Amino acid sequence: LAAVTSVNTSSPKVRAKLSSKEIPGFPEGHRITRLLNMTDDGSRLAFGTQEWKDRVQPADPSTLSNVEIWHSKDTVVQPLQKNQVNAERASVDTYVWSIGDNGLKKVSKAGESTNLLFGLNHALVYDDQKHATSVRTGGLAYVGVYLADIWGGSRKLILEKAILNVGGLGAATLSASPKGKYLAYFAGKDWFIFDIVAGSAKNATESSKVDFRDMEDDRTIPAKPAAGNPRWLKDDSGVFFSTMHDVFEYTPGTHQIARLTDGKEEDAVFRITDFGLDEEGLNGKDPRYFSVFDRQSKGTGFAVKEAGQPVKILTFDQKRIRFGGKSEDTDRVLFRMESFTDSPGLFLSNLTFSQAKPVMGTNPQHAEFAWGSAGLIHYKNKQGQKLDGILFKPANHRPDRAYPMVVIVYEKLSDELHNYRMPGQGQQYDVQHFVQNGYFVLMPDITYQPSDPGVSAVDCIEAAVKAALKADTTIDKHRVGLTGHSWGGYQTVYLATQSKMFAAYVAGAPLTEYIAMYNSFYWNWGDTNQVIFESSQGRMEKAWFDDVDSYIRNSPLFHA
């Protein structure tokens, strides 16, 4: 019933007692079950309450029934109800306590998802009851998002019927600024900024005349998702938005937006990176640092933009480079670098990357073994889209002999070109195992046409195999195998019914028949597989009963 906490950081000896018996308005019959948040100055505390119930003794197992009641009007289907039991038991009524005047305000009730904003003056409350349904039309779930004024007691609708279950769209794009002044969200092809004090929203990116969608997303959802997530300056003075290639900085105070990078021209991807110059977050006074990814070569690096200067590449290599951290008191930064032939190592540099030196390596035994190599192949699907694939050569490759090849599939894999790949007995799809044992390995990119995922897979995978055979004539075209897991397993068994290119197939956890799976549940999750088919990997535009031909055409079983 009680918790004790210091409430004034400048006077550590000042203490206050959080007690349900001493706070006016504390809900009768409830107890404090969870501390949720506290303001930086210790003046306000958020906590959750639940009804105080006597502990229930476990029932005799022999008296328990296993009968399930399914009802067509249930908005939460039985399997999902089971999976949500623990979350429902942990759900709380949310309150904020003003310690100085002992004031108490209720923010939300149990069952309402709540995001408390900085300062505990406002909160985002997600209401999924108005649009609740067990039937996910188009594979989509929806939610209404409200801005709750904690002390004023009002709620303002921010997003009506926002998509809830797809990344890059709707409610998933909501981003609160660190100091709680603004909310960013994505709609159409633009980012919007909602001013919490003014109570109104502005289109933040419209004047840039640039599209902030991921135009390569090929899911059959009603809109393209955002290309990237926003990143805020620590004091709310600015926010960074990403296109498929570039970073733009928006200043809410002046409603100005500026392009910081030149990735589109170079077919590179820039993303804002916190180099740790300020431990509290991105500082508006600091240079802007970026990670860089070359979409053509798959090389990576870092770049910087000083005020008034163009973006400058600091370091770049045909390896995978990732930021590690910065020394608190010096200009030294730590980063990790690896490639298919170089085991990951840590390197120390200054902020200009002019003095990089290795400080730690891994897997020194690597030098004792013959190693293969990794390179890119290029091909097109029937729609003319340019695609890439990774072709791994076997260790000790000889140009005077023929080698079998294993093709490993999922969706897009070529961005992993520079990953170091450890051999391991527990890996079902162990590239290094094959390479060490005299196999080529091909990992191709696959893109999808609406309502034809299997047909699309045949198109892309066969085109990739042809490109690989052309790129290296030591591959034996009569000894090519295909393998994949889950979605890759589906594509493997589908090609087994369509293609003559492969001598063997190994499919892990494959989907084999669309209609039966659509009508069943994803038991580990609890919701229907309808979601997977219509708004995720299935890429089906309609329900099976509205497009039977497409579901049959792309089901391996019907072509066995």
Coordinates of N, CA, C and O in Angstrom, one line a residue, residues 298 340 373-379 387-393 405-408 412-419 421 431 440-445 464 468:
K298 N 26.8 -2.2 -51.1 CA 26.5 -2.6 -49.7 C 27.6 -2.2 -48.7 O 27.6 -2.7 -47.6
F340 N 32.7 -10.6 -44.7 CA 32.6 -12.0 -44.8 C 33.9 -12.7 -44.5 O 33.9 -13.8 -44.0
S373 N 34.6 -16.7 -50.5 CA 34.4 -15.3 -50.7 C 33.0 -15.0 -51.0 O 32.2 -15.9 -51.4
A374 N 32.6 -13.7 -50.9 CA 31.2 -13.3 -51.2 C 31.2 -12.1 -52.1 O 32.0 -11.2 -52.0
G375 N 30.3 -12.2 -53.1 CA 30.2 -11.1 -54.1 C 28.7 -10.9 -54.5 O 27.9 -11.8 -54.2
L376 N 28.4 -9.9 -55.3 CA 27.1 -9.6 -55.7 C 26.8 -10.1 -57.1 O 27.7 -10.1 -58.0
I377 N 25.6 -10.6 -57.4 CA 25.2 -10.8 -58.8 C 24.0 -9.8 -59.0 O 23.4 -9.4 -58.0
H378 N 23.7 -9.5 -60.2 CA 22.6 -8.6 -60.5 C 21.7 -9.2 -61.6 O 22.1 -9.9 -62.5
Y379 N 20.4 -9.0 -61.4 CA 19.4 -9.6 -62.4 C 18.1 -8.8 -62.3 O 18.0 -7.8 -61.5
L387 N 17.4 -6.3 -59.3 CA 17.6 -7.0 -58.0 C 19.0 -7.5 -57.8 O 19.8 -7.6 -58.8
D388 N 19.4 -7.8 -56.6 CA 20.7 -8.3 -56.2 C 20.7 -9.6 -55.5 O 19.6 -9.9 -54.9
G389 N 21.7 -10.3 -55.5 CA 21.9 -11.5 -54.8 C 23.3 -11.7 -54.3 O 24.2 -11.1 -54.9
I390 N 23.5 -12.4 -53.2 CA 24.9 -12.7 -52.7 C 25.3 -14.1 -53.3 O 24.6 -15.1 -53.1
L391 N 26.4 -14.1 -53.9 CA 27.0 -15.4 -54.4 C 28.3 -15.7 -53.6 O 29.2 -15.0 -53.7
F392 N 28.2 -16.8 -52.8 CA 29.4 -17.2 -52.0 C 30.1 -18.3 -52.8 O 29.5 -19.3 -53.2
K393 N 31.4 -18.1 -52.9 CA 32.3 -19.1 -53.5 C 32.8 -20.1 -52.5 O 33.1 -19.7 -51.4
M405 N 25.5 -26.1 -56.0 CA 25.1 -24.8 -55.4 C 23.8 -25.0 -54.6 O 22.9 -25.6 -55.0
V406 N 23.8 -24.3 -53.4 CA 22.6 -24.3 -52.6 C 22.1 -22.9 -52.6 O 22.8 -21.9 -52.4
V407 N 20.8 -22.7 -52.9 CA 20.1 -21.4 -52.9 C 19.3 -21.3 -51.7 O 18.4 -22.2 -51.4
I408 N 19.5 -20.3 -50.9 CA 18.8 -20.0 -49.6 C 17.9 -18.8 -49.8 O 18.4 -17.8 -50.2
K412 N 14.4 -10.2 -49.1 CA 15.6 -9.5 -49.5 C 16.8 -9.8 -48.6 O 16.7 -9.5 -47.4
L413 N 17.8 -10.3 -49.1 CA 19.0 -10.8 -48.3 C 20.3 -10.1 -48.7 O 21.3 -10.2 -48.0
S414 N 20.3 -9.4 -49.9 CA 21.6 -9.0 -50.4 C 22.3 -7.9 -49.5 O 23.5 -7.7 -49.6
D415 N 21.5 -7.2 -48.7 CA 22.1 -6.2 -47.8 C 23.0 -6.8 -46.8 O 23.8 -6.1 -46.1
E416 N 23.0 -8.1 -46.7 CA 23.8 -8.8 -45.7 C 25.2 -9.2 -46.3 O 25.9 -10.1 -45.7
L417 N 25.5 -8.7 -47.4 CA 26.8 -9.1 -48.1 C 28.0 -9.1 -47.2 O 28.8 -10.0 -47.2
H418 N 28.2 -8.1 -46.4 CA 29.4 -7.9 -45.6 C 29.3 -8.5 -44.2 O 30.2 -8.2 -43.4
N419 N 28.3 -9.3 -43.9 CA 28.2 -9.9 -42.6 C 29.2 -11.0 -42.5 O 29.4 -11.8 -43.4
R421 N 30.1 -14.6 -41.2 CA 29.2 -15.7 -41.0 C 30.0 -16.8 -40.3 O 30.9 -17.5 -40.9
V431 N 25.6 -21.0 -44.1 CA 26.3 -20.6 -45.3 C 27.8 -21.2 -45.2 O 28.3 -21.7 -46.1
F440 N 28.9 -23.7 -53.7 CA 28.4 -22.3 -53.9 C 27.2 -22.1 -53.1 O 26.4 -23.1 -52.9
V441 N 27.0 -20.9 -52.6 CA 25.7 -20.6 -51.9 C 25.2 -19.3 -52.6 O 25.9 -18.3 -52.8
L442 N 23.9 -19.3 -52.9 CA 23.3 -18.1 -53.5 C 22.1 -17.6 -52.6 O 21.3 -18.4 -52.2
M443 N 22.1 -16.3 -52.2 CA 21.0 -15.8 -51.4 C 20.5 -14.6 -52.2 O 21.0 -13.5 -52.2
P444 N 19.4 -14.8 -53.0 CA 18.8 -13.8 -53.9 C 17.8 -12.9 -53.2 O 17.1 -13.3 -52.3
D445 N 17.6 -11.7 -53.8 CA 16.5 -10.9 -53.4 C 15.2 -11.3 -54.1 O 15.3 -11.6 -55.3
A464 N 17.6 -15.2 -60.6 CA 18.8 -15.2 -59.9 C 19.7 -16.3 -60.2 O 21.0 -16.2 -60.3
A468 N 23.5 -16.3 -61.6 CA 24.7 -16.9 -60.9 C 25.4 -17.9 -61.9 O 26.6 -17.9 -61.9

